């Protein structure tokens, strides 16, 4: 029987969340001793633990069939792999930053200057698009100290809160692109492997749907039901059950997490009471 080899980061910002996602998909992985690979006892996959930089190459070569990594590494390595799905974690931006007292008026600032980065491919594309002749100094880490030690005039790096920039006396001046963790695969998987990958994708989608939605129960006067149904569309349509007290019903539905507080305010205004909201563990559409 076929087995799908999936590469995840061995240790770093992506490791825990990648394994958590597999766990949420009901896939057991035992990696107590942090070995190089682990086979799941209840799903036909083998997990390979690698450096994230190496994942695109291994997936292109078929050493791994699929992988989870930051989209930034996919762009940077520019290998022949298929990006299948955004995974919703490790969100960050890739930005240009300059010393905080620099007089920055636009990308032209970088003309004739030098920028230090670990992402020269992504950065060169940005400079090409802007017709800038900027030198790129490729270094593998601690990029943020480059201006202070006189190595470069600015940096191009991953930013999430901006606190690292601030500590190093830098300011973010251009967001070049945004990235998050993605699932990639080799473009030429066998039919059997593709089937396993599709099964995994289906589970990932169910977990993501669940995370983006809440289950809501409330009591409402019958006369408010038509209005409430308009703001609580549900998966098909909401469930409406009569309460023992005449003139009142219980309404059950699913709402999106991002619209949550708005919807609650509207429901209260329509006379809803006893509103209960719970997490959804899996959601199959
Ligand atoms: P490795 O040893 O595997 O090469 P690394 O040092 O290259 O690890 P990490 O720092 O663990 O990588 O980051 C892995 C990925 O996580 C990055 O490529 C990026 O997509 C994302 N990431 C990095 N920093 C942040 C951050 N501050 N906030 C959110 N996501 C981040
Ligand atoms: Mg890396």
PDB file of C-alpha atoms and ligand atoms in Angstrom:
ATOM      1  CA  UNK A   1       0.000   0.000   0.000  1.00  0.00           C
ATOM      2  CA  UNK A   2       1.123   3.515  -0.781  1.00  0.00           C
ATOM      3  CA  UNK A   3       2.265   5.957   1.833  1.00  0.00           C
ATOM      4  CA  UNK A   4       2.452   9.738   1.485  1.00  0.00           C
ATOM      5  CA  UNK A   5       5.704  11.300   2.707  1.00  0.00           C
ATOM      6  CA  UNK A   6       5.095  14.744   4.136  1.00  0.00           C
ATOM      7  CA  UNK A   7       7.906  17.075   5.226  1.00  0.00           C
ATOM      8  CA  UNK A   8       7.492  19.416   8.207  1.00  0.00           C
ATOM      9  CA  UNK A   9       9.965  21.747   9.888  1.00  0.00           C
ATOM     10  CA  UNK A  10      12.132  19.880  12.406  1.00  0.00           C
ATOM     11  CA  UNK A  11      12.325  22.681  14.930  1.00  0.00           C
ATOM     12  CA  UNK A  12      11.295  26.287  14.647  1.00  0.00           C
ATOM     13  CA  UNK A  13       8.227  28.457  14.355  1.00  0.00           C
ATOM     14  CA  UNK A  14       6.310  26.058  12.126  1.00  0.00           C
ATOM     15  CA  UNK A  15       7.010  22.703  13.813  1.00  0.00           C
ATOM     16  CA  UNK A  16       4.479  22.707  16.598  1.00  0.00           C
ATOM     17  CA  UNK A  17       1.601  24.113  14.550  1.00  0.00           C
ATOM     18  CA  UNK A  18       2.256  21.714  11.660  1.00  0.00           C
ATOM     19  CA  UNK A  19       2.098  18.726  14.003  1.00  0.00           C
ATOM     20  CA  UNK A  20      -0.926  20.217  15.770  1.00  0.00           C
ATOM     21  CA  UNK A  21      -2.741  20.496  12.445  1.00  0.00           C
ATOM     22  CA  UNK A  22      -2.070  16.815  11.726  1.00  0.00           C
ATOM     23  CA  UNK A  23      -3.289  15.965  15.241  1.00  0.00           C
ATOM     24  CA  UNK A  24      -6.466  18.021  14.690  1.00  0.00           C
ATOM     25  CA  UNK A  25      -6.972  15.976  11.520  1.00  0.00           C
ATOM     26  CA  UNK A  26      -6.995  12.856  13.699  1.00  0.00           C
ATOM     27  CA  UNK A  27      -3.575  11.759  12.475  1.00  0.00           C
ATOM     28  CA  UNK A  28      -1.365  10.350  15.202  1.00  0.00           C
ATOM     29  CA  UNK A  29       2.377  10.951  14.965  1.00  0.00           C
ATOM     30  CA  UNK A  30       4.776   9.739  17.598  1.00  0.00           C
ATOM     31  CA  UNK A  31       8.018  11.629  17.545  1.00  0.00           C
ATOM     32  CA  UNK A  32       9.076  11.386  21.154  1.00  0.00           C
ATOM     33  CA  UNK A  33      12.759  11.168  20.363  1.00  0.00           C
ATOM     34  CA  UNK A  34      12.705  13.787  17.589  1.00  0.00           C
ATOM     35  CA  UNK A  35      13.790  11.288  15.016  1.00  0.00           C
ATOM     36  CA  UNK A  36      14.255  12.111  11.343  1.00  0.00           C
ATOM     37  CA  UNK A  37      10.967  10.456  10.392  1.00  0.00           C
ATOM     38  CA  UNK A  38       7.860   8.947  11.899  1.00  0.00           C
ATOM     39  CA  UNK A  39       5.079   6.804  10.438  1.00  0.00           C
ATOM     40  CA  UNK A  40       1.506   7.422  11.557  1.00  0.00           C
ATOM     41  CA  UNK A  41      -0.189   4.367  13.071  1.00  0.00           C
ATOM     42  CA  UNK A  42      -3.655   5.439  11.861  1.00  0.00           C
ATOM     43  CA  UNK A  43      -3.201   7.263   8.520  1.00  0.00           C
ATOM     44  CA  UNK A  44      -1.007   6.325   5.522  1.00  0.00           C
ATOM     45  CA  UNK A  45       1.584   9.076   5.935  1.00  0.00           C
ATOM     46  CA  UNK A  46       5.187   9.280   6.972  1.00  0.00           C
ATOM     47  CA  UNK A  47       6.375  12.584   8.418  1.00  0.00           C
ATOM     48  CA  UNK A  48       9.909  13.722   7.589  1.00  0.00           C
ATOM     49  CA  UNK A  49      11.442  16.313   9.927  1.00  0.00           C
ATOM     50  CA  UNK A  50      13.627  18.725   7.941  1.00  0.00           C
ATOM     51  CA  UNK A  51      14.913  22.297   7.844  1.00  0.00           C
ATOM     52  CA  UNK A  52      12.278  24.461   6.200  1.00  0.00           C
ATOM     53  CA  UNK A  53      14.805  25.750   3.603  1.00  0.00           C
ATOM     54  CA  UNK A  54      15.273  22.220   2.274  1.00  0.00           C
ATOM     55  CA  UNK A  55      11.587  21.314   1.941  1.00  0.00           C
ATOM     56  CA  UNK A  56      10.936  22.801  -1.566  1.00  0.00           C
ATOM     57  CA  UNK A  57      13.906  20.927  -3.023  1.00  0.00           C
ATOM     58  CA  UNK A  58      12.991  17.617  -1.402  1.00  0.00           C
ATOM     59  CA  UNK A  59       9.403  17.946  -2.613  1.00  0.00           C
ATOM     60  CA  UNK A  60      10.540  18.804  -6.141  1.00  0.00           C
ATOM     61  CA  UNK A  61      12.854  15.782  -6.189  1.00  0.00           C
ATOM     62  CA  UNK A  62      10.188  13.496  -4.745  1.00  0.00           C
ATOM     63  CA  UNK A  63      12.172  12.678  -1.584  1.00  0.00           C
ATOM     64  CA  UNK A  64       9.024  14.024   0.086  1.00  0.00           C
ATOM     65  CA  UNK A  65       5.631  14.004  -1.668  1.00  0.00           C
ATOM     66  CA  UNK A  66       4.272  17.016   0.191  1.00  0.00           C
ATOM     67  CA  UNK A  67       5.393  19.573   2.757  1.00  0.00           C
ATOM     68  CA  UNK A  68       4.274  22.287   5.127  1.00  0.00           C
ATOM     69  CA  UNK A  69       6.301  25.499   5.187  1.00  0.00           C
ATOM     70  CA  UNK A  70       6.165  29.266   4.944  1.00  0.00           C
ATOM     71  CA  UNK A  71       5.111  30.486   1.504  1.00  0.00           C
ATOM     72  CA  UNK A  72       8.115  32.832   1.607  1.00  0.00           C
ATOM     73  CA  UNK A  73      10.448  29.811   1.396  1.00  0.00           C
ATOM     74  CA  UNK A  74       8.457  28.480  -1.563  1.00  0.00           C
ATOM     75  CA  UNK A  75       8.922  31.775  -3.448  1.00  0.00           C
ATOM     76  CA  UNK A  76      12.547  32.098  -2.454  1.00  0.00           C
ATOM     77  CA  UNK A  77      13.561  28.595  -3.512  1.00  0.00           C
ATOM     78  CA  UNK A  78      11.460  28.795  -6.713  1.00  0.00           C
ATOM     79  CA  UNK A  79      11.270  25.021  -7.204  1.00  0.00           C
ATOM     80  CA  UNK A  80       8.766  23.067  -9.268  1.00  0.00           C
ATOM     81  CA  UNK A  81       6.191  22.381  -6.544  1.00  0.00           C
ATOM     82  CA  UNK A  82       2.432  22.976  -6.348  1.00  0.00           C
ATOM     83  CA  UNK A  83       1.030  25.201  -3.610  1.00  0.00           C
ATOM     84  CA  UNK A  84      -2.175  23.449  -2.619  1.00  0.00           C
ATOM     85  CA  UNK A  85      -3.532  25.262   0.379  1.00  0.00           C
ATOM     86  CA  UNK A  86      -2.914  28.146   2.743  1.00  0.00           C
ATOM     87  CA  UNK A  87      -2.891  26.803   6.270  1.00  0.00           C
ATOM     88  CA  UNK A  88      -3.722  29.900   8.300  1.00  0.00           C
ATOM     89  CA  UNK A  89      -0.730  29.987  10.663  1.00  0.00           C
ATOM     90  CA  UNK A  90       2.751  31.609  10.706  1.00  0.00           C
ATOM     91  CA  UNK A  91       1.351  34.768   9.133  1.00  0.00           C
ATOM     92  CA  UNK A  92       4.001  37.414   8.604  1.00  0.00           C
ATOM     93  CA  UNK A  93       5.052  40.081   6.142  1.00  0.00           C
ATOM     94  CA  UNK A  94       8.323  40.516   4.288  1.00  0.00           C
ATOM     95  CA  UNK A  95       9.354  44.102   4.516  1.00  0.00           C
ATOM     96  CA  UNK A  96      12.093  46.569   3.780  1.00  0.00           C
ATOM     97  CA  UNK A  97      13.375  48.549   6.752  1.00  0.00           C
ATOM     98  CA  UNK A  98      15.835  51.421   7.085  1.00  0.00           C
ATOM     99  CA  UNK A  99      17.446  53.269  10.018  1.00  0.00           C
ATOM    100  CA  UNK A 100      14.669  55.085  11.854  1.00  0.00           C
ATOM    101  CA  UNK A 101      16.041  58.592  11.271  1.00  0.00           C
ATOM    102  CA  UNK A 102      16.480  58.045   7.498  1.00  0.00           C
ATOM    103  CA  UNK A 103      14.557  60.351   5.196  1.00  0.00           C
ATOM    104  CA  UNK A 104      12.429  57.808   3.339  1.00  0.00           C
ATOM    105  CA  UNK A 105      10.100  59.027   0.578  1.00  0.00           C
ATOM    106  CA  UNK A 106       9.599  55.890  -1.544  1.00  0.00           C
ATOM    107  CA  UNK A 107      11.342  52.860  -3.103  1.00  0.00           C
ATOM    108  CA  UNK A 108      13.639  55.230  -5.047  1.00  0.00           C
ATOM    109  CA  UNK A 109      15.443  55.609  -1.723  1.00  0.00           C
ATOM    110  CA  UNK A 110      17.092  52.238  -2.370  1.00  0.00           C
ATOM    111  CA  UNK A 111      18.615  53.278  -5.710  1.00  0.00           C
ATOM    112  CA  UNK A 112      22.393  52.787  -5.532  1.00  0.00           C
ATOM    113  CA  UNK A 113      22.171  51.463  -1.967  1.00  0.00           C
ATOM    114  CA  UNK A 114      22.792  48.062  -0.429  1.00  0.00           C
ATOM    115  CA  UNK A 115      20.246  45.889   1.346  1.00  0.00           C
ATOM    116  CA  UNK A 116      20.963  42.836   3.512  1.00  0.00           C
ATOM    117  CA  UNK A 117      18.584  39.866   3.438  1.00  0.00           C
ATOM    118  CA  UNK A 118      18.129  36.113   3.634  1.00  0.00           C
ATOM    119  CA  UNK A 119      15.561  36.351   0.790  1.00  0.00           C
ATOM    120  CA  UNK A 120      17.543  37.619  -2.238  1.00  0.00           C
ATOM    121  CA  UNK A 121      15.231  36.089  -4.876  1.00  0.00           C
ATOM    122  CA  UNK A 122      12.056  37.740  -3.561  1.00  0.00           C
ATOM    123  CA  UNK A 123      13.890  41.011  -3.019  1.00  0.00           C
ATOM    124  CA  UNK A 124      15.481  41.064  -6.480  1.00  0.00           C
ATOM    125  CA  UNK A 125      12.004  40.692  -8.028  1.00  0.00           C
ATOM    126  CA  UNK A 126      10.834  43.737  -6.078  1.00  0.00           C
ATOM    127  CA  UNK A 127      13.830  45.800  -7.183  1.00  0.00           C
ATOM    128  CA  UNK A 128      13.367  44.676 -10.804  1.00  0.00           C
ATOM    129  CA  UNK A 129       9.667  45.631 -10.736  1.00  0.00           C
ATOM    130  CA  UNK A 130      10.650  49.059  -9.438  1.00  0.00           C
ATOM    131  CA  UNK A 131      13.605  49.452 -11.826  1.00  0.00           C
ATOM    132  CA  UNK A 132      16.041  49.864  -8.984  1.00  0.00           C
ATOM    133  CA  UNK A 133      19.744  49.102  -9.182  1.00  0.00           C
ATOM    134  CA  UNK A 134      20.147  48.102  -5.574  1.00  0.00           C
ATOM    135  CA  UNK A 135      22.876  45.765  -4.357  1.00  0.00           C
ATOM    136  CA  UNK A 136      21.759  42.758  -2.333  1.00  0.00           C
ATOM    137  CA  UNK A 137      23.950  41.386   0.444  1.00  0.00           C
ATOM    138  CA  UNK A 138      22.792  37.843   1.188  1.00  0.00           C
ATOM    139  CA  UNK A 139      23.308  36.733   4.773  1.00  0.00           C
ATOM    140  CA  UNK A 140      21.765  33.752   6.526  1.00  0.00           C
ATOM    141  CA  UNK A 141      20.674  35.245   9.830  1.00  0.00           C
ATOM    142  CA  UNK A 142      20.636  38.254  12.210  1.00  0.00           C
ATOM    143  CA  UNK A 143      19.831  40.474   9.256  1.00  0.00           C
ATOM    144  CA  UNK A 144      18.559  43.251  11.533  1.00  0.00           C
ATOM    145  CA  UNK A 145      22.028  44.162  12.756  1.00  0.00           C
ATOM    146  CA  UNK A 146      23.429  44.757   9.245  1.00  0.00           C
ATOM    147  CA  UNK A 147      22.873  48.560   9.103  1.00  0.00           C
ATOM    148  CA  UNK A 148      24.349  49.146  12.574  1.00  0.00           C
ATOM    149  CA  UNK A 149      27.572  47.305  11.709  1.00  0.00           C
ATOM    150  CA  UNK A 150      27.897  49.080   8.368  1.00  0.00           C
ATOM    151  CA  UNK A 151      27.164  46.047   6.210  1.00  0.00           C
ATOM    152  CA  UNK A 152      24.128  47.551   4.443  1.00  0.00           C
ATOM    153  CA  UNK A 153      21.916  50.641   4.232  1.00  0.00           C
ATOM    154  CA  UNK A 154      18.730  48.741   4.884  1.00  0.00           C
ATOM    155  CA  UNK A 155      17.337  45.271   5.390  1.00  0.00           C
ATOM    156  CA  UNK A 156      14.647  43.036   3.915  1.00  0.00           C
ATOM    157  CA  UNK A 157      13.287  40.526   6.397  1.00  0.00           C
ATOM    158  CA  UNK A 158      10.290  38.838   8.022  1.00  0.00           C
ATOM    159  CA  UNK A 159       8.324  41.151  10.283  1.00  0.00           C
ATOM    160  CA  UNK A 160       5.419  40.220  12.519  1.00  0.00           C
ATOM    161  CA  UNK A 161       5.105  42.732  15.368  1.00  0.00           C
ATOM    162  CA  UNK A 162       7.967  45.027  14.387  1.00  0.00           C
ATOM    163  CA  UNK A 163       9.582  44.877  17.825  1.00  0.00           C
ATOM    164  CA  UNK A 164      12.849  43.407  16.495  1.00  0.00           C
ATOM    165  CA  UNK A 165      13.127  46.318  14.079  1.00  0.00           C
ATOM    166  CA  UNK A 166      12.483  48.821  16.824  1.00  0.00           C
ATOM    167  CA  UNK A 167      15.079  47.311  19.148  1.00  0.00           C
ATOM    168  CA  UNK A 168      17.620  47.648  16.347  1.00  0.00           C
ATOM    169  CA  UNK A 169      16.770  51.261  15.535  1.00  0.00           C
ATOM    170  CA  UNK A 170      15.006  50.454  12.254  1.00  0.00           C
ATOM    171  CA  UNK A 171      11.648  51.386  10.738  1.00  0.00           C
ATOM    172  CA  UNK A 172       9.528  49.363   8.302  1.00  0.00           C
ATOM    173  CA  UNK A 173       9.089  51.329   5.058  1.00  0.00           C
ATOM    174  CA  UNK A 174       7.729  48.891   2.442  1.00  0.00           C
ATOM    175  CA  UNK A 175       5.680  45.717   2.858  1.00  0.00           C
ATOM    176  CA  UNK A 176       6.870  43.752  -0.173  1.00  0.00           C
ATOM    177  CA  UNK A 177       4.682  40.683   0.365  1.00  0.00           C
ATOM    178  CA  UNK A 178       2.727  38.714   2.965  1.00  0.00           C
ATOM    179  CA  UNK A 179       3.227  35.085   3.781  1.00  0.00           C
ATOM    180  CA  UNK A 180       1.651  32.266   5.777  1.00  0.00           C
ATOM    181  CA  UNK A 181       2.223  28.539   6.116  1.00  0.00           C
ATOM    182  CA  UNK A 182       1.137  26.510   3.082  1.00  0.00           C
ATOM    183  CA  UNK A 183       0.793  22.890   2.051  1.00  0.00           C
ATOM    184  CA  UNK A 184       2.782  22.054  -1.080  1.00  0.00           C
ATOM    185  CA  UNK A 185       3.075  18.888  -3.120  1.00  0.00           C
ATOM    186  CA  UNK A 186       5.104  17.362  -5.890  1.00  0.00           C
ATOM    187  CA  UNK A 187       3.237  18.060  -9.150  1.00  0.00           C
ATOM    188  CA  UNK A 188       3.514  14.451 -10.369  1.00  0.00           C
ATOM    189  CA  UNK A 189       2.142  12.292  -7.580  1.00  0.00           C
ATOM    190  CA  UNK A 190       0.983   8.743  -8.302  1.00  0.00           C
ATOM    191  CA  UNK A 191      -2.786   8.225  -8.258  1.00  0.00           C
ATOM    192  CA  UNK A 192      -2.563   6.425  -4.905  1.00  0.00           C
ATOM    193  CA  UNK A 193      -0.556   9.228  -3.288  1.00  0.00           C
ATOM    194  CA  UNK A 194      -2.864  11.845  -4.750  1.00  0.00           C
ATOM    195  CA  UNK A 195      -5.768  10.016  -3.147  1.00  0.00           C
ATOM    196  CA  UNK A 196      -4.111  10.142   0.278  1.00  0.00           C
ATOM    197  CA  UNK A 197      -3.308  13.813  -0.205  1.00  0.00           C
ATOM    198  CA  UNK A 198      -6.943  14.536  -1.142  1.00  0.00           C
ATOM    199  CA  UNK A 199      -8.079  12.765   2.009  1.00  0.00           C
ATOM    200  CA  UNK A 200      -5.670  14.835   4.076  1.00  0.00           C
ATOM    201  CA  UNK A 201      -6.850  18.031   2.366  1.00  0.00           C
ATOM    202  CA  UNK A 202     -10.466  17.202   3.111  1.00  0.00           C
ATOM    203  CA  UNK A 203      -9.612  16.846   6.799  1.00  0.00           C
ATOM    204  CA  UNK A 204      -7.562  20.054   6.832  1.00  0.00           C
ATOM    205  CA  UNK A 205     -10.479  21.904   5.249  1.00  0.00           C
ATOM    206  CA  UNK A 206     -12.863  20.562   7.909  1.00  0.00           C
ATOM    207  CA  UNK A 207     -10.526  21.649  10.684  1.00  0.00           C
ATOM    208  CA  UNK A 208     -10.120  25.115   9.111  1.00  0.00           C
ATOM    209  CA  UNK A 209     -13.865  25.525   8.606  1.00  0.00           C
ATOM    210  CA  UNK A 210     -14.442  24.604  12.225  1.00  0.00           C
ATOM    211  CA  UNK A 211     -11.843  27.101  13.445  1.00  0.00           C
ATOM    212  CA  UNK A 212     -13.487  29.857  11.413  1.00  0.00           C
ATOM    213  CA  UNK A 213     -16.998  29.174  12.706  1.00  0.00           C
ATOM    214  CA  UNK A 214     -18.967  29.072  15.974  1.00  0.00           C
ATOM    215  CA  UNK A 215     -22.133  27.218  16.875  1.00  0.00           C
ATOM    216  CA  UNK A 216     -24.781  29.515  18.299  1.00  0.00           C
ATOM    217  CA  UNK A 217     -28.001  28.758  20.235  1.00  0.00           C
ATOM    218  CA  UNK A 218     -30.464  31.388  21.406  1.00  0.00           C
ATOM    219  CA  UNK A 219     -34.034  31.952  22.473  1.00  0.00           C
ATOM    220  CA  UNK A 220     -36.168  34.503  20.648  1.00  0.00           C
ATOM    221  CA  UNK A 221     -39.740  35.691  20.483  1.00  0.00           C
ATOM    222  CA  UNK A 222     -41.478  34.099  17.466  1.00  0.00           C
ATOM    223  CA  UNK A 223     -42.194  37.459  15.877  1.00  0.00           C
ATOM    224  CA  UNK A 224     -38.443  38.143  15.601  1.00  0.00           C
ATOM    225  CA  UNK A 225     -37.665  34.863  13.801  1.00  0.00           C
ATOM    226  CA  UNK A 226     -37.842  36.169  10.189  1.00  0.00           C
ATOM    227  CA  UNK A 227     -35.378  38.966  10.980  1.00  0.00           C
ATOM    228  CA  UNK A 228     -33.069  36.659  12.931  1.00  0.00           C
ATOM    229  CA  UNK A 229     -32.991  34.130  10.089  1.00  0.00           C
ATOM    230  CA  UNK A 230     -31.753  36.897   7.790  1.00  0.00           C
ATOM    231  CA  UNK A 231     -28.658  37.456   9.946  1.00  0.00           C
ATOM    232  CA  UNK A 232     -28.134  33.781  10.877  1.00  0.00           C
ATOM    233  CA  UNK A 233     -28.053  31.987   7.524  1.00  0.00           C
ATOM    234  CA  UNK A 234     -26.563  28.766   8.993  1.00  0.00           C
ATOM    235  CA  UNK A 235     -25.064  25.985   6.887  1.00  0.00           C
ATOM    236  CA  UNK A 236     -28.334  25.370   5.039  1.00  0.00           C
ATOM    237  CA  UNK A 237     -30.795  27.309   7.144  1.00  0.00           C
ATOM    238  CA  UNK A 238     -31.099  27.638  10.923  1.00  0.00           C
ATOM    239  CA  UNK A 239     -32.899  25.110  13.101  1.00  0.00           C
ATOM    240  CA  UNK A 240     -35.975  26.599  14.810  1.00  0.00           C
ATOM    241  CA  UNK A 241     -37.559  24.626  17.672  1.00  0.00           C
ATOM    242  CA  UNK A 242     -40.537  25.756  19.765  1.00  0.00           C
ATOM    243  CA  UNK A 243     -39.886  26.361  23.457  1.00  0.00           C
ATOM    244  CA  UNK A 244     -42.305  25.094  26.126  1.00  0.00           C
ATOM    245  CA  UNK A 245     -43.285  28.723  26.676  1.00  0.00           C
ATOM    246  CA  UNK A 246     -45.756  29.826  23.996  1.00  0.00           C
ATOM    247  CA  UNK A 247     -44.565  32.505  21.565  1.00  0.00           C
ATOM    248  CA  UNK A 248     -40.862  31.652  21.988  1.00  0.00           C
ATOM    249  CA  UNK A 249     -38.452  29.505  19.994  1.00  0.00           C
ATOM    250  CA  UNK A 250     -34.916  28.213  20.244  1.00  0.00           C
ATOM    251  CA  UNK A 251     -32.761  28.938  17.195  1.00  0.00           C
ATOM    252  CA  UNK A 252     -29.550  27.040  16.364  1.00  0.00           C
ATOM    253  CA  UNK A 253     -27.076  28.071  13.692  1.00  0.00           C
ATOM    254  CA  UNK A 254     -23.440  28.508  12.703  1.00  0.00           C
ATOM    255  CA  UNK A 255     -21.762  31.910  12.431  1.00  0.00           C
ATOM    256  CA  UNK A 256     -18.397  33.071  11.231  1.00  0.00           C
ATOM    257  CA  UNK A 257     -15.873  33.881  13.913  1.00  0.00           C
ATOM    258  CA  UNK A 258     -14.847  37.147  12.228  1.00  0.00           C
ATOM    259  CA  UNK A 259     -18.435  38.501  12.222  1.00  0.00           C
ATOM    260  CA  UNK A 260     -19.174  37.214  15.706  1.00  0.00           C
ATOM    261  CA  UNK A 261     -19.572  40.373  17.844  1.00  0.00           C
ATOM    262  CA  UNK A 262     -21.499  42.246  15.152  1.00  0.00           C
ATOM    263  CA  UNK A 263     -24.000  39.421  14.900  1.00  0.00           C
ATOM    264  CA  UNK A 264     -24.405  39.144  18.678  1.00  0.00           C
ATOM    265  CA  UNK A 265     -25.179  42.880  18.887  1.00  0.00           C
ATOM    266  CA  UNK A 266     -27.810  42.602  16.145  1.00  0.00           C
ATOM    267  CA  UNK A 267     -29.406  39.542  17.766  1.00  0.00           C
ATOM    268  CA  UNK A 268     -29.685  41.286  21.131  1.00  0.00           C
ATOM    269  CA  UNK A 269     -31.302  44.272  19.452  1.00  0.00           C
ATOM    270  CA  UNK A 270     -33.919  41.895  17.960  1.00  0.00           C
ATOM    271  CA  UNK A 271     -34.816  40.551  21.402  1.00  0.00           C
ATOM    272  CA  UNK A 272     -32.717  37.366  21.486  1.00  0.00           C
ATOM    273  CA  UNK A 273     -32.003  35.990  24.977  1.00  0.00           C
ATOM    274  CA  UNK A 274     -29.937  33.224  26.530  1.00  0.00           C
ATOM    275  CA  UNK A 275     -27.384  33.270  23.729  1.00  0.00           C
ATOM    276  CA  UNK A 276     -24.923  30.362  23.936  1.00  0.00           C
ATOM    277  CA  UNK A 277     -21.881  30.144  21.672  1.00  0.00           C
ATOM    278  CA  UNK A 278     -19.586  27.128  21.452  1.00  0.00           C
ATOM    279  CA  UNK A 279     -16.616  26.034  19.386  1.00  0.00           C
ATOM    280  CA  UNK A 280     -17.080  23.672  16.482  1.00  0.00           C
ATOM    281  CA  UNK A 281     -14.584  20.832  16.436  1.00  0.00           C
ATOM    282  CA  UNK A 282     -15.007  19.644  12.824  1.00  0.00           C
ATOM    283  CA  UNK A 283     -17.207  21.010  10.092  1.00  0.00           C
ATOM    284  CA  UNK A 284     -18.040  18.986   6.982  1.00  0.00           C
ATOM    285  CA  UNK A 285     -19.708  21.031   4.281  1.00  0.00           C
TER     286      UNK A 285
HETATM  287  P1  LIG B   1      15.120  26.245   9.933  1.00  0.00           P
HETATM  288  O1  LIG B   1      16.115  25.859  10.937  1.00  0.00           O
HETATM  289  O2  LIG B   1      14.075  25.151   9.754  1.00  0.00           O
HETATM  290  O3  LIG B   1      15.717  26.691   8.629  1.00  0.00           O
HETATM  291  P2  LIG B   1      14.357  29.048  10.226  1.00  0.00           P
HETATM  292  O4  LIG B   1      15.217  29.691  11.247  1.00  0.00           O
HETATM  293  O5  LIG B   1      14.636  29.258   8.792  1.00  0.00           O
HETATM  294  O6  LIG B   1      14.296  27.472  10.552  1.00  0.00           O
HETATM  295  P3  LIG B   1      11.925  29.986  11.555  1.00  0.00           P
HETATM  296  O7  LIG B   1      12.430  31.207  12.216  1.00  0.00           O
HETATM  297  O8  LIG B   1      11.530  28.848  12.418  1.00  0.00           O
HETATM  298  O9  LIG B   1      12.873  29.471  10.368  1.00  0.00           O
HETATM  299  O10 LIG B   1      10.690  30.425  10.644  1.00  0.00           O
HETATM  300  C1  LIG B   1      10.038  29.518   9.821  1.00  0.00           C
HETATM  301  C2  LIG B   1       8.959  30.236   9.027  1.00  0.00           C
HETATM  302  O11 LIG B   1       8.006  30.806   9.922  1.00  0.00           O
HETATM  303  C3  LIG B   1       9.445  31.422   8.207  1.00  0.00           C
HETATM  304  O12 LIG B   1       9.920  31.025   6.941  1.00  0.00           O
HETATM  305  C4  LIG B   1       8.190  32.259   8.078  1.00  0.00           C
HETATM  306  O13 LIG B   1       7.329  31.745   7.088  1.00  0.00           O
HETATM  307  C5  LIG B   1       7.534  32.037   9.442  1.00  0.00           C
HETATM  308  N1  LIG B   1       7.933  33.097  10.395  1.00  0.00           N
HETATM  309  C6  LIG B   1       9.173  33.486  10.712  1.00  0.00           C
HETATM  310  N2  LIG B   1       9.186  34.474  11.622  1.00  0.00           N
HETATM  311  C7  LIG B   1       7.903  34.715  11.903  1.00  0.00           C
HETATM  312  C8  LIG B   1       7.245  35.618  12.780  1.00  0.00           C
HETATM  313  N3  LIG B   1       7.923  36.464  13.551  1.00  0.00           N
HETATM  314  N4  LIG B   1       5.909  35.582  12.836  1.00  0.00           N
HETATM  315  C9  LIG B   1       5.205  34.729  12.070  1.00  0.00           C
HETATM  316  N5  LIG B   1       5.783  33.854  11.214  1.00  0.00           N
HETATM  317  C10 LIG B   1       7.102  33.835  11.129  1.00  0.00           C
HETATM  318 MG1  LIG B   2      15.103  28.113   7.429  1.00  0.00          MG
END
